[in-house]
XYZ file of C-alpha atoms in Angstrom:
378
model
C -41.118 -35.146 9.505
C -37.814 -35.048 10.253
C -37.607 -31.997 13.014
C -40.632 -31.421 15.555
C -43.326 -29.166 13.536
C -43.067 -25.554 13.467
C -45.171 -23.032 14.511
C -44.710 -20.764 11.934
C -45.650 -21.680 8.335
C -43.566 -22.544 5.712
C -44.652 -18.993 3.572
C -43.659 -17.131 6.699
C -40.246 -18.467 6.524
C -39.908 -17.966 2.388
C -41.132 -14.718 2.793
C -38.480 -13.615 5.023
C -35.867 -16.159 3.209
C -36.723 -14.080 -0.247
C -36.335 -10.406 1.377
C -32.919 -11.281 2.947
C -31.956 -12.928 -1.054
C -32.787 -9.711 -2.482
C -30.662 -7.663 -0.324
C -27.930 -9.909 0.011
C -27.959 -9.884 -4.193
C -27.156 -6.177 -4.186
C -23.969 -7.082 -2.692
C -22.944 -10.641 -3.569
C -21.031 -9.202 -7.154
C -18.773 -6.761 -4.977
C -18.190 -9.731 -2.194
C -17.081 -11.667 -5.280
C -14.582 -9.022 -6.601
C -13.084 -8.174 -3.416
C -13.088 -11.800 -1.740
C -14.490 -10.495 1.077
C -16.483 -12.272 3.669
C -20.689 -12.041 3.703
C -20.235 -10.616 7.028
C -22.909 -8.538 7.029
C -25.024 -10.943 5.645
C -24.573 -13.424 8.335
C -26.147 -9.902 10.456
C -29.666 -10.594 8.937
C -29.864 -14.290 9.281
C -29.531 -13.676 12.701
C -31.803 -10.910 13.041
C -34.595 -13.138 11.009
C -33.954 -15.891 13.492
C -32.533 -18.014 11.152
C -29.290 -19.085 12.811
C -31.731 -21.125 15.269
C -34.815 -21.711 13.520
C -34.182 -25.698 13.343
C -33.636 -26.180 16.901
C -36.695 -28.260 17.807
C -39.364 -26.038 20.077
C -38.645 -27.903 23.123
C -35.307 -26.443 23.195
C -35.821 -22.759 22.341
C -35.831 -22.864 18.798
C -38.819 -22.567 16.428
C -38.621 -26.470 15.036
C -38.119 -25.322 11.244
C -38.886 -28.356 9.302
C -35.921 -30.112 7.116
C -37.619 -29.598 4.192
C -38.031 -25.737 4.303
C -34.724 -25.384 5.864
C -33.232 -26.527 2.271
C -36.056 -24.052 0.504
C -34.347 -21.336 2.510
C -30.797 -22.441 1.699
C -31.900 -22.800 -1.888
C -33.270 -19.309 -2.017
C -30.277 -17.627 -0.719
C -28.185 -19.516 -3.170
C -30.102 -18.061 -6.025
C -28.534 -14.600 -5.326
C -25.808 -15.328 -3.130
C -24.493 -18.599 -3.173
C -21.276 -18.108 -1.024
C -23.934 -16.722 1.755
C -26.317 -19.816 0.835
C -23.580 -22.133 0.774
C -21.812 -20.870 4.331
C -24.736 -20.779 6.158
C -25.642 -24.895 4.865
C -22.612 -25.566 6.718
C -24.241 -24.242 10.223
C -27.421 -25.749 9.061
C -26.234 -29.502 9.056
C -24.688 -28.945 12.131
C -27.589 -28.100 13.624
C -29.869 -30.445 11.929
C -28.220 -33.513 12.549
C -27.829 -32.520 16.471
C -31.394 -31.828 16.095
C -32.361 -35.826 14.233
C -29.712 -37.473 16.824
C -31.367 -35.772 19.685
C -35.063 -36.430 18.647
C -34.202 -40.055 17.185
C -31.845 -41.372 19.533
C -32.096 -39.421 22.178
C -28.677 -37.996 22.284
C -27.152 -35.830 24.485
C -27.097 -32.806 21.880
C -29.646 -30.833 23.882
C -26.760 -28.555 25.512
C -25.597 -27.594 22.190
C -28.898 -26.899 20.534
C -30.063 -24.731 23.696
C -27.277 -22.640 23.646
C -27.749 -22.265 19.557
C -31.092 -21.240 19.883
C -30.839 -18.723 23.209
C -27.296 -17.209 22.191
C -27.509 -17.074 17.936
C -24.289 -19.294 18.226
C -22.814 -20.123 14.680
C -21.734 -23.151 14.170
C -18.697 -24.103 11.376
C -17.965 -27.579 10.078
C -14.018 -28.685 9.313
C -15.960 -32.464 8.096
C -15.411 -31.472 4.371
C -11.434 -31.789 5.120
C -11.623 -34.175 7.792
C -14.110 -36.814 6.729
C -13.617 -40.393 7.606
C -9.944 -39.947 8.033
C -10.285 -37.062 10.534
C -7.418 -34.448 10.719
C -4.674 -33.343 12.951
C -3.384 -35.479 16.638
C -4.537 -35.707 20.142
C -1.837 -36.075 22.426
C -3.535 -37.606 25.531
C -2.087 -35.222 28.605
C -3.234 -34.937 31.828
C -7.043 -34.537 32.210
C -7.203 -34.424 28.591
C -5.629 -33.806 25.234
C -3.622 -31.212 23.485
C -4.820 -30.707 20.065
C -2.507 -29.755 16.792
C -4.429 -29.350 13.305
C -5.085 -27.357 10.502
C -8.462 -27.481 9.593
C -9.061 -26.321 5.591
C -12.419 -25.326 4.268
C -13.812 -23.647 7.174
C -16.636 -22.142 5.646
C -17.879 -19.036 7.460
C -15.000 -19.398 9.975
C -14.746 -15.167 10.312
C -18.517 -15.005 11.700
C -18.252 -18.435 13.685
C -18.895 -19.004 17.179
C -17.856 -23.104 17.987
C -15.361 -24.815 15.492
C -17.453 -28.712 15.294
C -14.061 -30.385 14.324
C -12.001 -33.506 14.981
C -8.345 -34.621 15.619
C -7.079 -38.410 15.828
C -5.444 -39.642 18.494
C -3.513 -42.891 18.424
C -4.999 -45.096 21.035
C -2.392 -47.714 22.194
C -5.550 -50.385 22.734
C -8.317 -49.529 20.274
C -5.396 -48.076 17.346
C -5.749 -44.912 15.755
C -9.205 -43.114 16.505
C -10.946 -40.100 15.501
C -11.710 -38.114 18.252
C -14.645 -34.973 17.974
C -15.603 -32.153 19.741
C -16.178 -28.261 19.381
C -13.428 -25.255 20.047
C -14.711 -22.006 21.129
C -12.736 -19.739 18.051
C -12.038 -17.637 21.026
C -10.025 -20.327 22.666
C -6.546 -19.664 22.956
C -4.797 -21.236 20.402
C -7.171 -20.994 18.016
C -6.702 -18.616 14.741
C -8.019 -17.978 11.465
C -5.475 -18.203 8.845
C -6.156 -16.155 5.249
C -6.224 -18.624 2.803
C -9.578 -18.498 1.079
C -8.468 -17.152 -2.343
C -10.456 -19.172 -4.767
C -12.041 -19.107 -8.889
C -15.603 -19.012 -7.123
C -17.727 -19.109 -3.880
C -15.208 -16.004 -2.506
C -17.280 -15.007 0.192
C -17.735 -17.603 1.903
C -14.441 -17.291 4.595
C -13.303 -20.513 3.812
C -10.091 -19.987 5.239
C -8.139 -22.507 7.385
C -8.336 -23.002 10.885
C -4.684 -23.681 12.878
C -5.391 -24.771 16.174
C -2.108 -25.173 18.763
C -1.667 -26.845 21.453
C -5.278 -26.385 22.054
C -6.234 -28.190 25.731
C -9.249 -30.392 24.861
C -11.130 -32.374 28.412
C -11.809 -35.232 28.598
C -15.256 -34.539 29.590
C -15.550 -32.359 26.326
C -14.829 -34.843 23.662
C -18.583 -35.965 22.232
C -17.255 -38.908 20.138
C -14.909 -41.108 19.097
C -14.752 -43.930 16.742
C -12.208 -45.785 14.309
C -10.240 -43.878 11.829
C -10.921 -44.159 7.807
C -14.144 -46.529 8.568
C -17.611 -45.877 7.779
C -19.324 -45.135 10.939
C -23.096 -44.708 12.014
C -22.443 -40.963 12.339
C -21.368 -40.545 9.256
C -24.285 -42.450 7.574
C -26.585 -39.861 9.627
C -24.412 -36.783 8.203
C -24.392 -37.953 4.645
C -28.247 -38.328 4.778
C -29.147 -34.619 6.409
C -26.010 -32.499 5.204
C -25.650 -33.043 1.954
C -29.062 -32.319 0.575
C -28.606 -28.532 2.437
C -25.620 -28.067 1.026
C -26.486 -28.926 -2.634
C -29.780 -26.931 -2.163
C -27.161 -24.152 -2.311
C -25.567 -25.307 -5.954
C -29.055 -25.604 -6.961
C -29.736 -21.992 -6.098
C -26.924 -21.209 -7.753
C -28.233 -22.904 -10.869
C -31.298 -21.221 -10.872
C -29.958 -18.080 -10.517
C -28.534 -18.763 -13.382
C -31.055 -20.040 -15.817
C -33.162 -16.892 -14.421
C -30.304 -14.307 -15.611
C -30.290 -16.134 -18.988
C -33.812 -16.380 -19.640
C -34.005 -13.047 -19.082
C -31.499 -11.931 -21.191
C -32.253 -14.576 -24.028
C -36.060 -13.030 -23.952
C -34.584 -9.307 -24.981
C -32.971 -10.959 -28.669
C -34.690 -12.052 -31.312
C -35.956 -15.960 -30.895
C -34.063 -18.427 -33.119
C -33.819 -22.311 -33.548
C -30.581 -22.098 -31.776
C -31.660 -20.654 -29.099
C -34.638 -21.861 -28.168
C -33.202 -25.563 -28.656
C -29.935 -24.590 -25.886
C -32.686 -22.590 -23.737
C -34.942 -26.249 -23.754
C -31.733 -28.261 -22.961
C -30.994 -25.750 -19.741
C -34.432 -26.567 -18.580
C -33.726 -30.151 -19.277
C -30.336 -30.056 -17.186
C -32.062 -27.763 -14.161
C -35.086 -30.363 -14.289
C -32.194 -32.569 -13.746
C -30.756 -30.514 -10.356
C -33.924 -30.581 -9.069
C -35.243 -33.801 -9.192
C -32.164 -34.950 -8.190
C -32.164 -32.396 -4.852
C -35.882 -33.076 -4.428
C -34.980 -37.128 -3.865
C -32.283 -36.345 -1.845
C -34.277 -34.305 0.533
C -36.872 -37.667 0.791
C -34.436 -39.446 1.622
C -33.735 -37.404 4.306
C -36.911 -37.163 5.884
C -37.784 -40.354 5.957
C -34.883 -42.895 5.453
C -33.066 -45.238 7.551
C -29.286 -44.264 8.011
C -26.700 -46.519 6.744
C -24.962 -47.560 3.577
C -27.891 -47.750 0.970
C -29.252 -44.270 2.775
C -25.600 -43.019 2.234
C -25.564 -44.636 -1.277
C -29.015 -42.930 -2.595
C -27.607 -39.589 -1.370
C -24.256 -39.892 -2.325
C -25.628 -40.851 -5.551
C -28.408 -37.870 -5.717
C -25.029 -35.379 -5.091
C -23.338 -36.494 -7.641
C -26.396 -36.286 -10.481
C -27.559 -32.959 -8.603
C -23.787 -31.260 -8.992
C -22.948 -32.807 -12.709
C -26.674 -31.104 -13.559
C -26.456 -28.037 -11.473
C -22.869 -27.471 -12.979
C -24.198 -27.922 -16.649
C -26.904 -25.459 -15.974
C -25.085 -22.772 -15.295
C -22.746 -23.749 -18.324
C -25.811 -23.726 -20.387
C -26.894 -20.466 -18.940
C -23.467 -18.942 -20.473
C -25.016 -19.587 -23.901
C -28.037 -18.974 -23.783
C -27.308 -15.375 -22.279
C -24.947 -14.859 -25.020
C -21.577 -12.769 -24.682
C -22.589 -10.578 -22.281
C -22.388 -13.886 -19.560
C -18.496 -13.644 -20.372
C -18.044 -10.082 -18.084
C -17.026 -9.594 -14.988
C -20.415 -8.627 -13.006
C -22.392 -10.745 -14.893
C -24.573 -12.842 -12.293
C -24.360 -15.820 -15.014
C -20.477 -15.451 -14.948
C -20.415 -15.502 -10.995
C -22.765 -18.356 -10.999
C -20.696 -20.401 -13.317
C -17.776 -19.699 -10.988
C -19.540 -21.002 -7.778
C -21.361 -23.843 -9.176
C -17.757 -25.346 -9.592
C -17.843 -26.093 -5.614
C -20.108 -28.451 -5.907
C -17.577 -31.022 -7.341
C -15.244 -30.801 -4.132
C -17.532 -32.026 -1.559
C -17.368 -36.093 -0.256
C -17.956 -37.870 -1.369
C -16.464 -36.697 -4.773
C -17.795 -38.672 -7.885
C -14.837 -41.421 -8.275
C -15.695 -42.640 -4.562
C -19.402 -42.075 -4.888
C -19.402 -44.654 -7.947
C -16.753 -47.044 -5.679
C -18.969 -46.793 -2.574
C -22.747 -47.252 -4.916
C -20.269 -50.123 -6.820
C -19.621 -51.994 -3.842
C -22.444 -51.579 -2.266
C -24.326 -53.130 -5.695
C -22.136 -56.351 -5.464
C -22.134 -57.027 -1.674
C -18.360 -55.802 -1.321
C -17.564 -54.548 2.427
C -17.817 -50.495 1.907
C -14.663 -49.864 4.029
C -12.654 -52.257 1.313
């Protein structure tokens, strides 16, 4: 099991995981018109006890197992997937604090504490920053002053700690990516309105600008070689990425729902019944997919065959979750083509899931050298 066992069953949790997705569905089509943020949304995962339900027991959470954690995620997503998708983001945090904690006894006990006792939301800039890392550390006295612009910030407008990075250019070790988390109250620190996007619009993805931001030393968790393939990153790729593509497969069964529904209300016909079999065959797809990567999760080693089986399982789960909802436009027939349609919206969102690392060209590179013995960081 990858987080300490729970208390409280798994039905407890998908109970209260399918009352928030029905009322976060009454709103999700007028989020998506006006591009406005799930805020409220954001209000009920809290007051469910969802923000810190991961946290392992010993530190004041309720030790939420990985598995049901993506259940959850995957609910949401069915009828909200910017909420579903946003809150994934907090979710890995959280979850790979809680595996590095329990596993290798890392000092990520601070963090988890305060996530657990205070509701604090955590946002992720690691979609923009990746291996590379984003933005410079000037080394000052005591410290660094950080510059950056951190894209992608999903649920930025509700967040509580910014879990970013910035490189600074070491004159011994070379360029090195240095991480930490910034208070959004910090000074310095501002939301910028960017998010204006085809799908996912209420998520608050906006960019973060952070100026001449004064980062201790004593405050800086990690730091490690710029562009390489590091041991943190093979524990991220194994625990993030199958909650955040248990949102896209939300999304896609939200999808297939809405059509079958409307598909059952026409007359049956060859033509339909054959494109309503080949949506099953394409969700099948999603889902087996997801369901692998989440066994790898709980129970793999990390490094670069982990990170390769995942990477892999993304890339099947989004190509299958995407045609799904594609699907789902014809099976429901015209009516999928309107504004309002929760088929439509779906369609829309689903189209996230081919932005996230590793995107398909260096999936196949990384699985490609990987196959042949090549050296992954080339």
């Amino acid at each position: 099991m990858l987080i300490a066992a729970q208390t409280k069953t798994q039905d407890y949790w998908y109970e209260i995981a399918d009352r928030i997705a029905e009322r976060i569905g009454a709103s999700a089509a007028a989020h998506d018109r006006d591009k406005s943020f799930v805020a409220e949304n954001y209000d009920l995962l809290r007051e469910a006890g969802l923000i810190g339900a991961a946290v392992p027991v010993e530190l004041g959470g309720d030790g939420l197992d990985y598995a049901t954690l993506c259940g959850i995620v995957r609910r949401l997503g069915t009828r909200c997937g910017s909420t579903a998708l946003a809150f994934s983001m907090h979710c890995h945090q959280v979850a790979v604090a809680a595996w590095r904690w329990q596993r290798m006894q890392a000092p990520t006990d601070g963090l988890l504490r305060r996530v657990a006792a205070e509701n604090l939301l955590l946002v992720s800039s690691g979609g923009s920053d990746w291996l590379q890392g984003g933005g410079t550390a000037t080394k000052v006295e005591g410290g660094f002053l950080i510059n950056a612009r951190k894209v992608f910030s999903s649920g930025c407008q509700a967040g509580d700690l910014l879990m970013t990075s910035a490189v600074y250019d070491d004159p011994e070790a070379g360029p090195s990516v240095l991480h930490f988390g910034l208070p959004f109250k910090a000074e310095g620190v501002s939301i910028l309105d960017t998010w204006d996007t085809m799908g996912m619009c209420g998520t608050g993805s906006h960019d973060v600008e952070i100026k001449d931001v004064f980062l201790a030393d004593a405050a800086v968790s990690g730091r490690r070689p710029q562009g390489k393939w590091h041991p943190l990153f093979h524990i991220i790729s194994m625990i993030a990425f199958p909650l955040i593509y248990s949102a896209y497969l939300g999304v896609a069964e939200g999808a297939r729902d809405a059509a079958i529904e409307a598909a059952r209300r026409k007359p049956a016909n060859p033509g339909l019944v054959a494109l309503t079999g080949e949506m099953q065959n394409a969700f099948w797809t999603a889902e087996t997919a997801l369901a692998a990567m989440i066994a790898t999760a709980q129970s793999a080693t990390p490094g670069p065959e982990t990170t390769s089986a995942v990477m892999t399982g993304r890339t099947v789960a989004g190509r299958a979750a995407i045609r799904t909802a594609e699907l789902a436009m014809e099976v429901a027939g015209g009516g999928a083509f309107y504004k309002g349609s929760i088929v439509e919206r779906a369609f829309r969102d689903v189209q996230g899931a081919r932005f996230h690392p590793l995107q398909e060209p260096a999936q196949r590179e990384l699985s490609g050298r990987l196959a042949l013995g090549l050296d992954i960081d080339g």
